[in-house]
Coordinates of C-alpha atoms in Angstrom, one line a residue:
Chain A
M1039 CA 80.2 193.5 81.5
D1040 CA 82.7 195.0 79.6
V1041 CA 85.0 192.3 78.6
Y1042 CA 82.9 189.9 76.6
S1043 CA 81.8 192.4 74.6
R1044 CA 84.2 191.3 71.7
F1045 CA 82.9 188.4 72.0
P1046 CA 79.2 187.9 70.3
G1047 CA 76.5 185.4 70.2
P1048 CA 74.4 184.0 72.7
T1049 CA 75.6 183.4 76.5
L1050 CA 76.0 180.9 79.0
G1051 CA 72.1 182.0 80.9
D1052 CA 71.9 182.5 77.2
V1053 CA 71.5 179.2 76.0
G1054 CA 71.5 177.0 79.5
E1055 CA 73.3 174.8 81.0
A1056 CA 72.9 171.7 78.7
A1057 CA 73.7 173.1 75.8
A1058 CA 75.8 174.9 76.9
I1059 CA 77.7 171.6 78.1
R1060 CA 77.3 170.4 74.8
E1061 CA 79.3 172.7 72.6
L1062 CA 82.6 172.3 75.5
L1063 CA 82.3 168.8 74.2
A1064 CA 82.8 169.8 70.7
A1065 CA 85.4 172.3 71.6
A1066 CA 87.1 169.7 72.9
P1067 CA 85.7 165.9 71.7
S1068 CA 87.1 162.9 73.6
G1069 CA 85.6 159.4 73.4
L1070 CA 86.7 159.3 77.0
N1071 CA 84.2 162.5 78.0
G1072 CA 80.1 162.3 78.2
D1073 CA 79.3 159.1 80.8
D1074 CA 79.6 160.0 84.9
A1075 CA 83.4 159.9 84.9
A1076 CA 85.6 159.1 82.1
V1077 CA 87.3 155.2 82.3
L1078 CA 90.7 155.8 80.7
G1079 CA 93.5 153.3 79.3
V1080 CA 95.2 151.0 82.1
L1081 CA 98.1 152.5 82.7
A1082 CA 102.3 151.7 82.1
P1083 CA 103.0 148.0 84.1
S1084 CA 104.2 149.0 87.3
S1085 CA 103.4 152.8 86.7
R1086 CA 101.8 154.6 89.3
P1087 CA 98.7 157.1 89.2
V1088 CA 99.6 161.3 89.5
I1089 CA 97.4 163.9 90.1
T1090 CA 97.6 167.8 90.2
T1091 CA 94.9 170.5 90.1
D1092 CA 95.4 174.3 89.7
A1093 CA 93.2 176.9 89.3
L1094 CA 93.0 180.3 86.9
V1095 CA 90.6 182.9 88.4
S1096 CA 89.9 185.9 85.9
G1097 CA 91.6 189.1 87.2
R1098 CA 93.5 187.6 88.8
H1099 CA 95.5 185.2 86.3
F1100 CA 94.4 186.1 83.2
R1101 CA 92.2 189.1 81.5
L1102 CA 89.6 188.3 78.5
D1103 CA 90.5 191.8 77.1
W1104 CA 93.9 190.7 77.0
S1105 CA 94.1 187.1 76.3
E1106 CA 92.2 185.2 73.6
P1107 CA 90.1 182.6 75.5
E1108 CA 92.8 180.2 73.9
E1109 CA 95.3 181.0 75.9
V1110 CA 94.1 181.4 79.1
G1111 CA 93.4 177.5 78.0
V1112 CA 96.6 176.6 77.3
K1113 CA 97.8 178.6 79.8
A1114 CA 95.7 176.6 82.2
V1115 CA 97.2 173.1 80.3
T1116 CA 100.5 174.5 80.8
Q1117 CA 100.6 175.6 84.7
N1118 CA 98.6 171.9 85.5
V1119 CA 100.9 169.7 82.9
A1120 CA 104.1 171.7 84.5
D1121 CA 103.4 169.9 88.3
I1122 CA 102.8 166.4 86.9
E1123 CA 106.7 167.1 84.1
A1124 CA 108.2 167.7 87.9
M1125 CA 107.9 164.8 89.3
G1126 CA 108.6 163.0 86.0
A1127 CA 106.0 161.8 84.9
R1128 CA 103.7 162.1 82.1
P1129 CA 101.0 163.9 81.7
H1130 CA 97.5 161.4 80.4
A1131 CA 94.4 163.5 81.1
L1132 CA 92.5 166.7 82.5
V1133 CA 89.8 167.8 83.7
L1134 CA 87.8 170.9 83.4
S1135 CA 85.3 171.9 86.4
L1136 CA 84.3 175.7 84.8
S1137 CA 83.0 178.1 87.1
A1138 CA 81.8 180.8 85.2
P1139 CA 79.4 183.6 85.6
P1140 CA 75.7 183.9 82.8
E1141 CA 77.1 186.3 81.3
T1142 CA 79.7 184.2 80.5
P1143 CA 79.9 184.5 76.1
V1144 CA 79.6 181.1 74.7
A1145 CA 82.3 181.7 72.8
V1146 CA 84.7 182.3 75.3
A1147 CA 84.1 178.7 77.4
R1148 CA 84.0 177.1 73.7
G1149 CA 87.8 178.9 73.1
I1150 CA 88.7 178.2 76.5
A1151 CA 87.8 173.7 76.4
A1152 CA 89.4 174.2 72.7
G1153 CA 92.5 175.9 74.1
I1154 CA 93.3 173.1 76.8
A1155 CA 92.0 170.1 73.9
S1156 CA 94.6 171.8 71.7
E1157 CA 97.4 172.7 74.2
A1158 CA 96.9 168.4 75.6
A1159 CA 97.6 167.3 72.3
E1160 CA 100.5 168.5 72.4
Y1161 CA 101.4 166.1 75.7
S1162 CA 99.2 163.3 73.5
A1163 CA 97.0 164.2 77.1
Q1164 CA 93.1 164.4 76.5
L1165 CA 90.1 166.2 78.8
V1166 CA 88.6 163.6 79.3
G1167 CA 85.3 165.1 81.8
G1168 CA 83.9 168.2 83.3
D1169 CA 82.0 170.3 84.9
L1170 CA 80.2 173.3 84.7
T1171 CA 78.4 175.7 87.8
T1172 CA 77.8 179.5 87.7
S1173 CA 79.6 181.4 89.9
R1174 CA 80.6 186.1 89.3
D1175 CA 84.0 185.8 89.1
L1176 CA 85.5 183.2 85.9
V1177 CA 87.7 180.4 87.4
L1178 CA 89.0 177.3 85.4
G1179 CA 90.0 174.1 87.3
V1180 CA 92.2 172.3 86.3
S1181 CA 93.6 168.6 87.2
A1182 CA 95.8 166.6 85.5
L1183 CA 96.3 163.3 85.7
G1184 CA 100.1 161.8 84.5
A1185 CA 101.3 158.4 85.3
L1186 CA 104.7 157.3 86.5
G1187 CA 106.6 154.8 84.8
G1188 CA 109.1 152.7 85.8
A1189 CA 110.2 151.0 88.8
L1190 CA 112.5 155.6 89.8
P1191 CA 111.7 157.2 92.5
A1192 CA 109.4 160.2 91.4
L1193 CA 111.8 163.5 91.5
T1194 CA 110.7 165.1 94.6
L1195 CA 111.6 168.6 96.3
S1196 CA 112.8 166.6 98.8
G1197 CA 115.0 164.7 96.4
A1198 CA 118.3 167.5 95.6
R1199 CA 121.7 166.4 97.0
P1200 CA 124.7 168.4 97.5
G1201 CA 127.3 168.1 94.9
Q1202 CA 124.6 167.5 91.8
R1203 CA 124.0 170.0 89.1
L1204 CA 121.6 172.0 88.6
I1205 CA 119.4 172.3 85.2
A1206 CA 116.0 174.5 84.0
S1207 CA 114.1 173.6 81.1
G1208 CA 114.1 176.9 80.0
A1209 CA 114.0 181.3 81.2
T1210 CA 113.0 182.7 84.2
G1211 CA 111.0 186.3 84.3
R1212 CA 109.4 186.1 80.7
S1213 CA 106.2 185.6 82.5
A1214 CA 106.2 188.6 84.4
A1215 CA 107.8 190.9 81.2
G1216 CA 105.6 189.8 79.2
L1217 CA 103.0 190.9 82.2
A1218 CA 104.3 194.0 82.5
L1219 CA 104.6 194.6 78.9
I1220 CA 100.6 194.0 78.6
E1221 CA 99.8 196.7 81.4
R1222 CA 101.8 199.1 80.3
L1223 CA 101.8 199.6 77.4
G1224 CA 98.3 197.7 76.2
R1225 CA 98.9 193.8 74.6
N1226 CA 98.8 195.4 71.0
A1227 CA 101.8 197.3 71.0
A1228 CA 103.1 194.9 73.5
E1229 CA 103.4 191.9 71.2
E1230 CA 104.7 193.9 68.0
A1231 CA 107.4 194.9 69.6
F1232 CA 107.9 192.1 72.2
P1233 CA 105.9 189.1 71.1
G1234 CA 108.0 186.3 72.8
L1235 CA 107.5 188.0 76.0
V1236 CA 103.3 188.2 75.2
A1237 CA 103.0 185.1 74.4
A1238 CA 105.2 183.5 77.6
H1239 CA 103.2 185.5 79.4
V1240 CA 99.3 185.2 77.8
A1241 CA 100.0 181.4 77.1
P1242 CA 103.1 179.8 78.1
R1243 CA 104.3 176.7 77.1
L1244 CA 106.4 173.6 78.0
R1245 CA 108.2 171.6 75.9
P1246 CA 106.6 168.1 76.6
N1247 CA 108.3 165.9 78.2
R1248 CA 110.9 167.5 79.7
G1249 CA 110.2 165.5 83.5
I1250 CA 110.4 162.4 82.1
V1251 CA 114.7 163.0 79.7
A1252 CA 115.4 164.9 83.6
R1253 CA 114.4 161.8 85.6
A1254 CA 116.0 159.2 82.8
A1255 CA 118.8 161.0 82.8
G1256 CA 119.3 160.7 86.9
A1257 CA 117.8 164.0 88.2
S1258 CA 116.1 162.8 91.7
A1259 CA 114.4 166.3 92.8
A1260 CA 112.5 168.6 90.4
T1261 CA 109.6 171.7 90.6
D1262 CA 108.4 174.0 88.2
V1263 CA 108.4 178.2 88.5
S1264 CA 105.6 178.9 88.9
D1265 CA 106.1 180.9 92.0
G1266 CA 109.4 182.7 91.1
L1267 CA 112.8 181.1 90.7
V1268 CA 114.2 182.1 94.4
A1269 CA 110.8 181.6 96.0
D1270 CA 111.0 177.5 95.0
L1271 CA 114.1 177.3 94.7
S1272 CA 113.7 177.9 98.3
T1273 CA 111.7 176.0 98.5
L1274 CA 113.3 172.6 97.3
A1275 CA 116.1 174.3 99.4
E1276 CA 114.6 173.7 102.1
R1277 CA 112.8 170.3 101.2
S1278 CA 116.3 168.6 100.4
G1279 CA 118.0 170.3 103.1
V1280 CA 121.0 171.8 101.2
R1281 CA 121.7 175.1 99.4
V1282 CA 121.3 175.6 96.2
D1283 CA 123.8 178.1 94.1
L1284 CA 122.3 179.6 91.0
E1285 CA 124.9 180.6 88.6
A1286 CA 124.1 184.3 87.4
A1287 CA 125.6 184.1 83.8
A1288 CA 123.3 181.0 83.3
I1289 CA 119.5 182.6 84.9
A1290 CA 120.4 186.1 83.1
P1291 CA 117.8 188.1 81.5
S1292 CA 117.9 187.6 78.2
E1293 CA 118.7 190.6 75.6
E1294 CA 114.5 191.0 74.5
M1295 CA 114.3 191.1 78.2
R1296 CA 116.8 194.0 79.3
A1297 CA 115.8 195.4 76.2
A1298 CA 112.1 194.9 78.1
A1299 CA 112.9 196.4 80.9
D1300 CA 114.6 199.6 79.5
E1301 CA 111.9 200.3 77.9
L1302 CA 109.5 200.5 80.7
G1303 CA 112.3 201.2 83.6
E1304 CA 112.6 197.9 85.0
D1305 CA 115.2 195.9 86.2
A1306 CA 114.9 192.9 83.8
W1307 CA 117.1 190.9 87.0
R1308 CA 113.8 191.4 89.7
W1309 CA 111.6 189.8 86.5
A1310 CA 114.1 186.2 86.1
L1311 CA 114.5 186.0 90.3
T1312 CA 111.1 187.0 91.5
G1313 CA 108.9 186.4 88.3
G1314 CA 105.6 183.5 88.4
E1315 CA 104.0 181.4 85.8
D1316 CA 107.0 180.6 83.4
H1317 CA 106.4 176.7 84.2
V1318 CA 110.2 176.3 83.3
I1319 CA 111.6 173.0 85.5
V1320 CA 114.3 172.9 87.3
A1321 CA 115.5 169.8 88.1
A1322 CA 118.9 168.5 90.6
L1323 CA 120.7 165.6 88.8
E1324 CA 124.7 164.4 88.9
G1325 CA 125.2 163.8 85.0
P1326 CA 124.8 166.6 82.2
A1327 CA 122.1 168.6 81.3
P1328 CA 120.2 166.0 79.0
S1329 CA 118.4 167.5 76.3
G1330 CA 116.2 170.1 76.4
F1331 CA 118.6 172.3 79.9
R1332 CA 121.2 173.6 80.3
E1333 CA 123.1 173.7 83.8
I1334 CA 122.0 177.1 86.0
G1335 CA 123.7 175.7 89.3
R1336 CA 124.6 173.5 91.9
V1337 CA 123.6 172.0 94.6
G1338 CA 125.9 172.9 97.9
R1339 CA 125.6 172.3 101.9
G1340 CA 124.3 174.3 103.3
S1341 CA 121.0 176.1 103.2
G1342 CA 119.1 179.0 101.3
V1343 CA 119.4 180.3 97.6
T1344 CA 122.8 181.9 96.0
V1345 CA 123.5 184.7 93.6
D1346 CA 127.2 183.5 92.3
G1347 CA 127.9 183.1 95.9
R1348 CA 126.0 185.8 97.2
A1349 CA 122.4 186.8 98.3
P1350 CA 120.2 186.7 95.6
R1351 CA 119.7 190.8 94.7
Y1352 CA 115.4 190.1 95.0
A1353 CA 113.7 187.8 96.2
G1354 CA 110.1 187.6 97.1
G1355 CA 107.5 185.9 94.4
W1356 CA 104.2 185.3 93.5
L1357 CA 103.2 183.8 96.5
S1358 CA 100.4 185.6 98.4
L1359 CA 95.7 186.1 98.6
Chain B
M774 CA 80.5 189.1 105.6
D775 CA 77.3 188.2 107.6
V776 CA 77.7 184.7 107.2
Y777 CA 80.9 184.2 108.5
S778 CA 80.5 185.7 111.5
R779 CA 79.9 182.8 113.6
F780 CA 83.6 181.7 112.6
P781 CA 85.6 183.7 115.0
G782 CA 89.6 183.2 114.3
P783 CA 91.5 185.2 111.5
T784 CA 90.7 185.0 107.8
L785 CA 92.3 183.7 104.9
G786 CA 93.8 187.1 104.1
D787 CA 95.3 187.7 107.6
V788 CA 97.4 184.9 107.5
G789 CA 98.6 184.6 103.5
E790 CA 98.4 181.3 101.6
A791 CA 101.5 179.9 103.0
A792 CA 100.2 179.7 106.2
A793 CA 96.8 178.7 104.6
I794 CA 97.7 176.2 102.9
R795 CA 100.1 174.8 106.3
E796 CA 96.0 174.7 107.9
L797 CA 94.9 172.9 104.9
L798 CA 97.5 170.2 105.1
A799 CA 97.3 170.0 109.0
A800 CA 93.3 169.5 108.8
A801 CA 93.9 166.9 106.0
P802 CA 96.8 164.9 106.4
S803 CA 98.9 163.0 104.0
G804 CA 101.6 160.9 102.6
L805 CA 100.7 161.4 99.2
N806 CA 100.4 166.0 99.7
G807 CA 102.7 168.5 99.7
D808 CA 104.7 168.4 96.5
D809 CA 104.2 169.6 92.5
A810 CA 101.5 166.3 93.1
A811 CA 100.7 163.7 94.0
V812 CA 102.4 159.7 93.1
L813 CA 100.3 157.0 94.3
G814 CA 100.2 153.6 94.3
V815 CA 100.7 151.6 91.5
L816 CA 97.3 150.8 90.8
A817 CA 95.7 147.0 90.8
P818 CA 96.3 145.0 87.4
S819 CA 95.4 145.5 84.3
S820 CA 93.2 148.6 86.5
R821 CA 92.2 151.4 84.9
P822 CA 91.9 155.2 85.8
V823 CA 88.5 156.6 86.1
I824 CA 89.1 160.2 86.9
T825 CA 85.7 163.2 87.4
T826 CA 85.6 166.7 88.5
D827 CA 82.5 168.8 90.4
A828 CA 82.2 172.0 91.3
L829 CA 80.0 173.4 94.5
V830 CA 79.6 177.4 94.8
S831 CA 78.4 179.5 97.8
G832 CA 75.0 180.9 97.4
R833 CA 74.0 177.8 95.9
H834 CA 74.7 174.8 96.7
F835 CA 75.4 175.3 100.4
R836 CA 74.7 178.3 102.1
L837 CA 77.6 178.6 104.7
D838 CA 74.6 180.4 107.1
W839 CA 72.4 176.9 106.9
S840 CA 75.6 174.8 106.6
E841 CA 79.1 173.3 108.6
P842 CA 82.7 173.3 106.3
E843 CA 82.9 170.1 107.8
E844 CA 79.7 169.3 106.1
V845 CA 80.4 171.2 102.7
G846 CA 83.0 169.4 102.8
V847 CA 81.7 165.7 102.9
K848 CA 78.5 166.7 100.5
A849 CA 81.8 167.8 98.2
V850 CA 83.2 164.4 97.8
T851 CA 79.9 162.6 97.8
Q852 CA 78.8 164.3 94.8
N853 CA 82.5 163.4 93.2
V854 CA 82.7 159.7 94.1
A855 CA 79.8 158.9 92.9
D856 CA 80.9 159.9 90.3
I857 CA 83.7 157.0 90.1
E858 CA 80.4 154.7 92.1
A859 CA 78.7 155.5 89.1
M860 CA 81.3 153.1 86.2
G861 CA 81.4 151.0 89.0
A862 CA 85.3 151.9 89.9
R863 CA 86.6 152.2 93.7
P864 CA 87.4 155.9 94.4
H865 CA 91.1 156.6 95.0
A866 CA 92.3 160.1 96.0
L867 CA 90.9 163.7 95.5
V868 CA 92.2 167.2 95.0
L869 CA 91.2 170.4 96.0
S870 CA 91.2 172.9 94.2
L871 CA 89.4 175.8 97.0
S872 CA 89.0 179.3 96.0
A873 CA 88.0 181.5 98.7
P874 CA 87.4 185.2 99.3
P875 CA 90.2 186.4 101.4
E876 CA 87.6 187.8 103.9
T877 CA 86.8 183.6 104.7
P878 CA 88.2 182.9 108.1
V879 CA 90.7 180.3 108.2
A880 CA 88.3 177.6 110.1
V881 CA 85.5 178.0 107.3
A882 CA 88.5 176.8 104.8
R883 CA 90.2 174.3 107.8
G884 CA 86.7 172.8 107.9
I885 CA 85.9 172.5 103.9
A886 CA 89.8 169.8 104.4
A887 CA 88.7 168.3 107.9
G888 CA 85.7 167.2 106.6
I889 CA 86.8 166.1 102.4
A890 CA 89.7 164.0 104.6
S891 CA 87.3 162.0 106.7
E892 CA 84.1 161.5 104.3
A893 CA 87.6 160.5 102.3
A894 CA 88.7 158.1 104.9
E895 CA 84.5 156.0 104.5
Y896 CA 85.6 155.0 101.1
S897 CA 89.5 154.4 102.2
A898 CA 90.3 157.7 99.3
Q899 CA 92.5 160.6 100.8
L900 CA 92.9 164.0 99.9
V901 CA 96.3 163.9 98.6
G902 CA 96.3 167.9 97.2
G903 CA 95.4 170.9 95.8
D904 CA 95.7 174.9 95.4
L905 CA 94.1 177.8 97.0
T906 CA 92.8 180.5 95.1
T907 CA 91.2 183.8 95.6
S908 CA 87.9 184.8 93.9
R909 CA 84.8 186.4 94.8
D910 CA 83.0 183.5 95.3
L911 CA 84.1 180.3 98.1
V912 CA 84.3 177.1 95.4
L913 CA 85.4 174.1 96.1
G914 CA 86.7 172.5 92.4
V915 CA 87.3 169.0 93.7
S916 CA 88.4 165.7 91.0
A917 CA 88.6 162.2 92.4
L918 CA 90.7 159.4 90.7
G919 CA 89.2 155.9 91.4
A920 CA 90.0 152.5 90.1
L921 CA 88.5 150.3 87.6
G922 CA 89.5 146.7 88.4
G923 CA 89.6 143.7 86.2
A924 CA 88.3 143.2 82.7
L925 CA 84.2 143.7 83.1
P926 CA 83.7 147.0 80.9
A927 CA 82.3 150.5 83.1
L928 CA 78.8 150.6 83.8
T929 CA 77.9 153.4 81.9
L930 CA 74.6 154.7 80.7
S931 CA 74.5 153.6 77.7
G932 CA 75.0 149.9 79.4
A933 CA 70.7 149.4 79.8
R934 CA 69.5 146.9 77.5
P935 CA 65.4 145.9 77.7
G936 CA 64.8 143.0 80.1
Q937 CA 67.3 144.1 82.8
R938 CA 65.4 145.5 86.1
L939 CA 66.3 148.9 87.7
I940 CA 67.9 148.5 91.0
A941 CA 68.9 152.4 93.6
S942 CA 71.0 152.9 96.2
G943 CA 68.2 154.7 98.0
A944 CA 65.9 156.5 98.2
T945 CA 66.4 159.7 96.1
G946 CA 64.8 163.4 97.2
R947 CA 65.2 163.3 100.8
S948 CA 68.1 165.9 99.2
A949 CA 65.4 168.4 98.0
A950 CA 63.1 168.2 100.9
G951 CA 65.6 169.2 103.1
L952 CA 66.9 172.1 101.7
A953 CA 63.0 172.7 101.5
L954 CA 62.2 172.2 105.2
I955 CA 65.8 174.8 105.6
E956 CA 64.9 177.2 103.3
R957 CA 61.2 177.5 104.8
L958 CA 61.8 176.6 108.6
G959 CA 65.6 177.8 109.6
R960 CA 67.8 174.8 109.8
N961 CA 67.4 174.3 114.0
A962 CA 63.5 174.1 113.5
A963 CA 63.7 172.1 110.5
E964 CA 66.5 170.0 112.0
E965 CA 64.9 169.2 115.3
A966 CA 61.6 168.0 113.2
F967 CA 63.3 165.6 110.3
P968 CA 67.0 165.2 111.5
G969 CA 67.6 162.8 108.1
L970 CA 66.2 164.7 105.5
V971 CA 68.8 168.2 106.7
A972 CA 71.5 165.6 106.8
A973 CA 71.0 164.9 103.3
H974 CA 70.9 167.5 101.9
V975 CA 73.7 169.3 103.9
A976 CA 76.2 166.5 104.4
P977 CA 74.7 163.0 101.4
R978 CA 76.3 160.0 102.4
L979 CA 76.1 157.1 100.3
R980 CA 77.1 153.4 101.5
P981 CA 80.8 153.3 100.1
N982 CA 81.0 150.1 97.0
R983 CA 77.9 150.3 95.9
G984 CA 79.2 150.3 92.1
I985 CA 82.1 147.9 92.8
V986 CA 78.9 145.7 94.7
A987 CA 77.0 146.7 91.3
R988 CA 79.7 145.5 88.6
A989 CA 80.2 141.7 90.3
A990 CA 76.6 141.7 90.7
G991 CA 76.8 141.7 86.3
A992 CA 75.2 145.6 86.1
S993 CA 76.3 146.6 82.6
A994 CA 75.1 150.8 83.5
A995 CA 74.6 152.7 85.8
T996 CA 74.5 156.6 87.0
D997 CA 74.0 158.8 90.0
V998 CA 71.0 160.5 90.7
S999 CA 72.4 163.9 91.0
D1000 CA 70.1 166.5 88.8
G1001 CA 67.0 164.1 90.2
L1002 CA 66.0 160.6 89.0
V1003 CA 63.8 161.0 86.2
A1004 CA 66.4 163.7 84.3
D1005 CA 69.0 161.3 85.2
L1006 CA 67.3 158.1 83.8
S1007 CA 65.9 160.1 80.6
T1008 CA 69.5 160.7 79.7
L1009 CA 70.2 156.4 80.2
A1010 CA 67.1 156.1 78.8
E1011 CA 68.2 158.7 75.5
R1012 CA 71.7 156.7 75.7
S1013 CA 71.2 153.8 76.0
G1014 CA 68.3 154.2 73.1
V1015 CA 65.8 152.1 75.7
R1016 CA 62.1 153.4 78.5
V1017 CA 63.3 153.0 82.3
D1018 CA 59.9 151.8 83.9
L1019 CA 59.6 152.8 87.4
E1020 CA 57.8 151.5 89.3
A1021 CA 55.8 153.8 91.8
A1022 CA 55.0 151.4 94.9
A1023 CA 59.0 151.7 94.6
I1024 CA 60.1 155.6 94.5
A1025 CA 57.0 156.7 96.7
P1026 CA 58.0 159.0 98.9
S1027 CA 58.8 157.3 102.6
E1028 CA 56.9 159.4 105.5
E1029 CA 59.3 161.1 106.2
M1030 CA 59.0 162.5 103.2
R1031 CA 55.6 162.9 103.1
A1032 CA 55.5 164.5 106.8
A1033 CA 57.6 167.5 105.6
A1034 CA 55.7 167.6 102.6
D1035 CA 52.8 167.7 104.4
E1036 CA 54.3 170.8 106.7
L1037 CA 55.4 173.0 103.8
G1038 CA 52.0 172.4 101.8
E1039 CA 54.7 170.3 99.5
D1040 CA 53.5 167.3 97.4
A1041 CA 56.5 165.0 98.3
W1042 CA 56.4 163.0 94.3
R1043 CA 57.5 166.2 93.1
W1044 CA 61.3 165.8 95.7
A1045 CA 61.3 161.9 94.5
L1046 CA 61.1 162.5 90.9
T1047 CA 62.7 165.8 90.7
G1048 CA 64.6 166.2 93.3
G1049 CA 69.1 166.6 92.9
E1050 CA 72.0 165.9 94.9
D1051 CA 71.1 162.8 96.5
H1052 CA 74.0 160.7 95.0
V1053 CA 72.3 157.6 95.2
I1054 CA 73.5 155.6 91.9
V1055 CA 71.1 153.1 90.4
A1056 CA 72.0 150.5 88.2
A1057 CA 70.7 147.9 85.6
L1058 CA 71.6 144.9 85.2
E1059 CA 69.5 141.0 84.2
G1060 CA 69.8 139.8 87.8
P1061 CA 68.0 140.1 91.5
A1062 CA 68.9 143.2 93.5
P1063 CA 72.9 143.4 95.4
S1064 CA 73.1 144.5 98.5
G1065 CA 72.3 147.5 98.9
F1066 CA 69.7 148.0 96.6
R1067 CA 66.3 147.4 95.4
E1068 CA 64.0 147.5 92.8
I1069 CA 62.9 150.3 91.6
G1070 CA 61.7 149.5 88.1
R1071 CA 62.7 148.1 84.2
V1072 CA 64.1 148.3 81.6
G1073 CA 62.3 148.4 78.3
R1074 CA 61.8 148.7 74.7
G1075 CA 60.7 152.0 73.2
S1076 CA 62.4 155.3 74.9
G1077 CA 61.9 157.9 77.9
V1078 CA 60.7 157.0 81.7
T1079 CA 57.4 155.4 83.2
V1080 CA 56.4 155.2 86.2
D1081 CA 53.3 152.6 86.7
G1082 CA 53.4 153.0 83.1
R1083 CA 52.4 156.7 82.9
A1084 CA 53.6 159.9 82.2
P1085 CA 55.9 160.9 85.3
R1086 CA 54.0 163.1 87.4
Y1087 CA 56.9 165.5 87.5
A1088 CA 59.8 165.7 85.1
G1089 CA 62.3 168.4 84.8
G1090 CA 65.5 168.6 87.7
W1091 CA 68.1 170.7 88.3
L1092 CA 69.8 171.1 85.2
S1093 CA 70.3 174.8 84.6
L1094 CA 72.8 177.6 85.0

């Protein structure tokens, strides 16, 4: 496959499963790996396990002609730990089910595992197990295990209440902007002009522990923005039986995003409102925004999502088969 | 796709992701599902979480012209819980990352989820979360979470000691026999003549909790037979620094397997020694075989695997890309 030509060395099919697994273990070393299953440490007293799974499919969620394998690994970690964080929990361990064509270079598999291991370490988490199978598409199936400590309830989609503030751990639309830039300009030119937006797409990263911080500050609801700000908050509004009122000034595209949009003849607001895969954490709470968050709106009575009291200029999201 | 023609009704692509996910949730209902991640109950005091992942790929690990979707779901559960059981732990929860072509009938996805849910219930476990993505191959990426209670160490590949008995929770080679029968006779004829062997291939099932029982009886090492008896015990022997001496009479193919081999002109011993995916639990302990196990050999000093003191007639296994 063409996309693999820039990765020299043997393929997974060349070396066989046993050697390929050794390479993956070497790229993501963990004392917990290497048996039928991984046994973790006892969770903190009264902690509840939290589990989630999310896959990345080549050609759909990433392209190896645009992204380094390590970046794909980072993206797989972020989309999974974001779901753990969105419950107010702390990520502990990840497992990787890698399905790959036999012609996949070993270097690609190794890079993916190394990217997962290094990004997991940012959360003091580990890649503790995996599985390697053959398929036509390169698919990273990652599952993450976290721990929800203490007696407070988890942050759920249904926990928002009228009167609460809505807070976000970062800006939305940056991944969508990065994707549009790469598609139109190619990665190199896109990166030269807008390195932050390109990074937000190929290897989105969270500031760890925002979920714990939001829960400790009294949040009762949260989600990560995976499908798009309006789409994900519509789900939260529906599940909580509330209306979400966003403040345009607080969610407005940055200057960097507006410059990118100008360059491409796009509207940066579309990215901010409907772009997925930023994985920022949005939570609802009574008090002021805690460290690493800023207020982006309010929770009200009613249903749906508004921006400055009106229907959002763009709706929809990335939810599609 | 031809293989899908026997499943009437709309496809995943027809109904879209949101409706498809609703179908999966309805087929595998769980009060823990439906948020960013699933929050489980507090594990028993001093229990350690145990996690594993294993994927099934269409055309490689199953074929929908041979298997019902529900059976594929059962197989996905068994191969994952077997890894949890092989540590001496109890399965608690599973998550499913389903990658499927858009032309996959909704009925197939629903059947897979239903099969997972019903087999998980055999272990008092639940399917608590999932992810649905598009890819060219149908891939079931399942991860399982278990709990290892008490202070005893986990059953590991490296825990076998000379002098121990080797015990197994069932016979090996039955899945391989079933596969050979289906390949040669077609499912219907194969099933008419050898229903047990066909079932062992399309929907292998374990008697739950054999791992806990072995650990309570003092076992120190275990594995499940996923790649083949000789292959998996070679790994155990190597990791434990011991020799494994199997007793031919105890691992001999059953009359049913010998009849199947006669029919196909095969040697049933090849299936028994090298066939994978039976997922029976093999453990090493000092005392007699506990409930649901029988003795199949001894652990000795040295290295490798013998059968009645000689090199196995067949070695190798299913380990390959």
